[in-house]
Tab-separated table of C-alpha atoms in Angstrom:
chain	number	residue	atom	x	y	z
A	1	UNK	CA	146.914	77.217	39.155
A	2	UNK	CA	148.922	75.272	36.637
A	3	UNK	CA	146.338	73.605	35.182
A	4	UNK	CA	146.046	69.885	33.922
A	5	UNK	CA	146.755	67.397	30.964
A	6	UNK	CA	149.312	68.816	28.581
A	7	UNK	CA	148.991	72.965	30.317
A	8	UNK	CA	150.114	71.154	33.210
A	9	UNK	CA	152.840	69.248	31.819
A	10	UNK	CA	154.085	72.682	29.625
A	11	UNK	CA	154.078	74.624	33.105
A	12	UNK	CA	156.076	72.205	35.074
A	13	UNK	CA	158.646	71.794	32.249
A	14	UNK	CA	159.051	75.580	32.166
A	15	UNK	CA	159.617	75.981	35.448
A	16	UNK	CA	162.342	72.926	35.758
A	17	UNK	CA	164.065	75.033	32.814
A	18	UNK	CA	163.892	78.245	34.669
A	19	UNK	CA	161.881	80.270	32.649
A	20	UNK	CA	160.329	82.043	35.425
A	21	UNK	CA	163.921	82.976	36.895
A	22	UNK	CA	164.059	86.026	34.394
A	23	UNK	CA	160.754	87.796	35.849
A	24	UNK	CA	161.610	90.768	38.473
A	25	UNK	CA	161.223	89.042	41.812
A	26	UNK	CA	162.498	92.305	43.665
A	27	UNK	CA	165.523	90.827	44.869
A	28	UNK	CA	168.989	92.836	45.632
A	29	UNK	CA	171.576	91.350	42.962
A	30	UNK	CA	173.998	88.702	44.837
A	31	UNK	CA	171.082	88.271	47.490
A	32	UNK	CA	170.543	84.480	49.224
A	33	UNK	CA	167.191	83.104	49.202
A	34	UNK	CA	165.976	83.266	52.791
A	35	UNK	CA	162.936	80.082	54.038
A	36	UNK	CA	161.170	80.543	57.418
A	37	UNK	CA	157.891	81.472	58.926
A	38	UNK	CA	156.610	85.394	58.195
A	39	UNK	CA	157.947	85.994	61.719
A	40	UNK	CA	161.590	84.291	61.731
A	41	UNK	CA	162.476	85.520	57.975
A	42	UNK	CA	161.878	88.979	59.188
A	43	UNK	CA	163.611	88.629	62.745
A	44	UNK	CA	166.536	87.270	60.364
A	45	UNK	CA	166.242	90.491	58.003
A	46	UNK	CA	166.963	92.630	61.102
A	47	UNK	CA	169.547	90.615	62.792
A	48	UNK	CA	171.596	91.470	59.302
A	49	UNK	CA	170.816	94.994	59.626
A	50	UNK	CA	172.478	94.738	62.976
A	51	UNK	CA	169.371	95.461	65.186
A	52	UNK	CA	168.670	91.993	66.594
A	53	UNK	CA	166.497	88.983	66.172
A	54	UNK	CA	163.243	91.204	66.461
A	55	UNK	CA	160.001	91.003	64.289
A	56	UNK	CA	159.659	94.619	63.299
A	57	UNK	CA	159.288	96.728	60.413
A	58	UNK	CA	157.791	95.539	56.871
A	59	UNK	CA	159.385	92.549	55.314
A	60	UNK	CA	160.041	93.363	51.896
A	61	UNK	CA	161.838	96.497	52.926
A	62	UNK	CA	163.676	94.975	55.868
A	63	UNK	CA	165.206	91.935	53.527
A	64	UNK	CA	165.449	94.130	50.553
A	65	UNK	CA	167.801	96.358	53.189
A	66	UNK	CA	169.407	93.900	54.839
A	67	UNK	CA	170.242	92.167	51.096
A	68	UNK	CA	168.058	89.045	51.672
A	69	UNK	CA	165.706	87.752	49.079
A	70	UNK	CA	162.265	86.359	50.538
A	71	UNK	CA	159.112	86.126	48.327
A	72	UNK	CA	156.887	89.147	48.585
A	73	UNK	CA	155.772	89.889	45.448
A	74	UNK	CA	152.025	90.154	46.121
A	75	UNK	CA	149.339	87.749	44.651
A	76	UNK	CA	150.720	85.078	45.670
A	77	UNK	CA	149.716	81.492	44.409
A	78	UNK	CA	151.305	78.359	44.903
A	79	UNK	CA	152.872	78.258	40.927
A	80	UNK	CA	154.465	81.467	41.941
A	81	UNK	CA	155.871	80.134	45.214
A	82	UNK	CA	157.154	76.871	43.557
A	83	UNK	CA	158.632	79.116	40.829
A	84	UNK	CA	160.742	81.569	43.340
A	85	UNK	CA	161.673	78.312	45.263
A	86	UNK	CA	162.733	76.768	41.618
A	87	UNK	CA	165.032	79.794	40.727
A	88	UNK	CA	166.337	79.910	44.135
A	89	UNK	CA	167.548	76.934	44.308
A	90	UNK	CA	169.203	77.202	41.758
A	91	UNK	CA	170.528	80.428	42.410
A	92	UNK	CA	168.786	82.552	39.874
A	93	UNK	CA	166.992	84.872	41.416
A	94	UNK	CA	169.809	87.058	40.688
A	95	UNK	CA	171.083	88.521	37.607
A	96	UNK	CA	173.229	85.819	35.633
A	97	UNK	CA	176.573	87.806	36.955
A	98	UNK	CA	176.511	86.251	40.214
A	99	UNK	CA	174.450	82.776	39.312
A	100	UNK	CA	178.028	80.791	39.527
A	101	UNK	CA	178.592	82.494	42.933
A	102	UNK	CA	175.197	81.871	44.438
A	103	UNK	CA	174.643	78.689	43.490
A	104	UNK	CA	171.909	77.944	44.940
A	105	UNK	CA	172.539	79.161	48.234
A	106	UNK	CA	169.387	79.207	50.543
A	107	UNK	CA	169.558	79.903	54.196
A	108	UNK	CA	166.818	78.890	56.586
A	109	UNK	CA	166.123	80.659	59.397
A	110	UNK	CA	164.221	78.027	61.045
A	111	UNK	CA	165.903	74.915	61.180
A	112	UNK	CA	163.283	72.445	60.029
A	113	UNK	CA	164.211	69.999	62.686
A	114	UNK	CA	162.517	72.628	64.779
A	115	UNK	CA	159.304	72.915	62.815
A	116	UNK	CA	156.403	73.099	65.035
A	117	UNK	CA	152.888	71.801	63.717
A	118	UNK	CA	151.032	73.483	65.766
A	119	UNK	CA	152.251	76.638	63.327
A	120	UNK	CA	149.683	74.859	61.335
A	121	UNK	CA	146.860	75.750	63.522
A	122	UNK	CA	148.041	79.200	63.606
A	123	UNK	CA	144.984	81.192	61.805
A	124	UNK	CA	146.912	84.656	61.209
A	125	UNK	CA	148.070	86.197	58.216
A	126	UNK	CA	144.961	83.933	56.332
A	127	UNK	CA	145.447	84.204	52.597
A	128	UNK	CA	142.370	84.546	50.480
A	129	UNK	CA	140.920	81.932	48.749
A	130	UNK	CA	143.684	81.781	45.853
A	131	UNK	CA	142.074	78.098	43.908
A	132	UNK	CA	144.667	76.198	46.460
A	133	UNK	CA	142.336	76.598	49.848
A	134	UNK	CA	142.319	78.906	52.040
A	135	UNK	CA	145.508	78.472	54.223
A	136	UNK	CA	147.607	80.789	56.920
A	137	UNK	CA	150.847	82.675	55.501
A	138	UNK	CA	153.117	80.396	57.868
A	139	UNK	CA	151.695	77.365	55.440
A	140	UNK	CA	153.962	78.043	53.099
A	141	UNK	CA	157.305	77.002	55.045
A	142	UNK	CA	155.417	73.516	55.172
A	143	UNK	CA	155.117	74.027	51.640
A	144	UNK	CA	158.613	74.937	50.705
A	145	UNK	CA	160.049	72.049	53.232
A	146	UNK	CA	158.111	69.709	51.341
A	147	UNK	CA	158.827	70.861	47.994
A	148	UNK	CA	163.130	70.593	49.115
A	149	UNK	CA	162.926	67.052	50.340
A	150	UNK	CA	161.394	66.215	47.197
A	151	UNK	CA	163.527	67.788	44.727
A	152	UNK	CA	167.336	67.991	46.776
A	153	UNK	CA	169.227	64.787	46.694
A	154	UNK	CA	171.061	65.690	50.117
A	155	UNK	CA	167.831	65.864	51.272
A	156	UNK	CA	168.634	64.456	54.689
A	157	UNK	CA	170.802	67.661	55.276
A	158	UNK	CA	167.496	69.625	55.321
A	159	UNK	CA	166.801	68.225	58.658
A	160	UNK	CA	170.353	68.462	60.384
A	161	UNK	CA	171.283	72.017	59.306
A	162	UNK	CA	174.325	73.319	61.737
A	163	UNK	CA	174.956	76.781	61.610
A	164	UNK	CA	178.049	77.974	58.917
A	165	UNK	CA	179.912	80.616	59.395
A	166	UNK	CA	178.344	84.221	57.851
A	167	UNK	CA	174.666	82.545	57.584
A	168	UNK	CA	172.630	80.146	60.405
A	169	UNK	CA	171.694	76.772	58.690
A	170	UNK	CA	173.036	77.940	55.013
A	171	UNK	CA	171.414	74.365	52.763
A	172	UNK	CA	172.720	74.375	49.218
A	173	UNK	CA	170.338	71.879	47.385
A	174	UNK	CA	171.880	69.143	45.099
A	175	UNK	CA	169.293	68.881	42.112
A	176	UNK	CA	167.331	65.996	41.961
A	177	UNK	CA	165.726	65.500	38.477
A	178	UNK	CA	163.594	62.415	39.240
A	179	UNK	CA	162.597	63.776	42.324
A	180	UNK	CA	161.072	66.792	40.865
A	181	UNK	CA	159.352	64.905	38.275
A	182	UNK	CA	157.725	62.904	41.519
A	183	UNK	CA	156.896	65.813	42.621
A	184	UNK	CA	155.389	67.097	39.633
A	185	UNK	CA	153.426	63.895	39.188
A	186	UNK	CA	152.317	64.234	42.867
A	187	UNK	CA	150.919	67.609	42.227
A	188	UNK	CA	148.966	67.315	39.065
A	189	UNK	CA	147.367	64.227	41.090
C-alpha cells in the first residue's frame, strides 16, 4: 500500500514525522494505546469498565467507553496500522494537550512472552484481500510485535513486561531512528 521507489520513500518519511497523527483515529483525548489479539484488547476494555476480563460487546464502543484507544477505524491496511502504531508510540493519537503526558504510553494486554503461534493458524475474523494477503484479524498483534522490536531501543522490555500499577504490562517505547529506517528498508524489500 505504500508503494515503491521514491512514493515509498515519501510515505515512510511522513509517517516517521507524524503526519498521519493529525487524522481522527476516534480516540478519547488522554487515551493509552492498547496492543493485543481482537479478543484480549476487548476483555481489557471491559475489565476498565469494571465488568471483568470478558469478551463482550463491540470493541470500538467498549474501548471508546472504557477510555482506551485500539485501532478500529475500518478499511484497514497495513500503512494504516503502521501509522496508528507510529502516532502511538509516540503518544499522538491524542490532541497535542496531553502529548507530553502520554508519551508514548502503550499497554499490552497480552504479554508477548505469552504469544501463542498457533493464533496464527486461527482462520477467524479473515480480512479481505487488502494488496497485503489475505490474513486473520489476530495477525496483526504479530504485526505490531514485530514492528516494536524493530523500532524501540528497550526492545528487550517488550518481552519481560511486569505488570505496573494502574495498567498490566504498560511498555513505553524508546525511539529508535535506525531501527525504523531497517525497518523501512525491510518493508519496501
Amino acid at each position: 500500500c505504500w508503494g515503491g521507489g521514491a512514493r515509498a520513500e515519501q510515505w515512510f518519511a511522513r509517517v516517521e514525522a507524524g503526519a498521519a497523527c493529525e487524522r481522527d483515529w476516534g480516540v478519547p483525548p488522554a487515551a493509552p494505546a492498547v496492543l493485543g489479539f481482537s479478543d484480549t484488547t476487548l476483555k481489557y476494555c471491559n475489565a476498565r469498565l469494571g465488568e471483568g476480563w470478558v469478551a463482550r460487546g463491540e470493541h470500538r464502543e467498549r474501548c471508546r467507553r472504557a477510555n482506551v484507544s485500539i485501532l478500529r477505524i475500518g478499511g484497514w491496511t497495513m500503512c494504516k496500522n503502521l501509522e496508528w502504531l507510529m502516532c502511538a508510540l509516540r503518544g499522538r493519537l491524542a490532541p497535542a494537550a496531553v502529548h507530553a503526558r502520554l508519551r508514548g504510553q502503550l499497554v499490552v494486554s497480552l504479554p508477548l512472552s505469552r504469544l501463542d503461534t498457533r493464533r496464527l493458524q486461527s482462520g477467524s475474523f479473515l480480512v479481505p484481500h487488502t494488496g497485503c494477503g489475505d490474513f486473520a484479524e489476530n495477525h496483526v498483534y504479530f504485526l505490531e510485535a514485530c514492528v516494536l522490536s524493530e523500532v524501540c531501543t528497550n526492545r528487550d522490555q517488550l518481552f519481560n513486561l511486569s505488570r505496573s500499577v494502574g495498567d498490566p504490562f504498560s511498555f513505553r517505547c524508546e525511539y529508535d531512528r535506525a531501527g525504523y529506517a531497517r525497518l523501512r528498508e525491510m518493508l519496501q524489500r
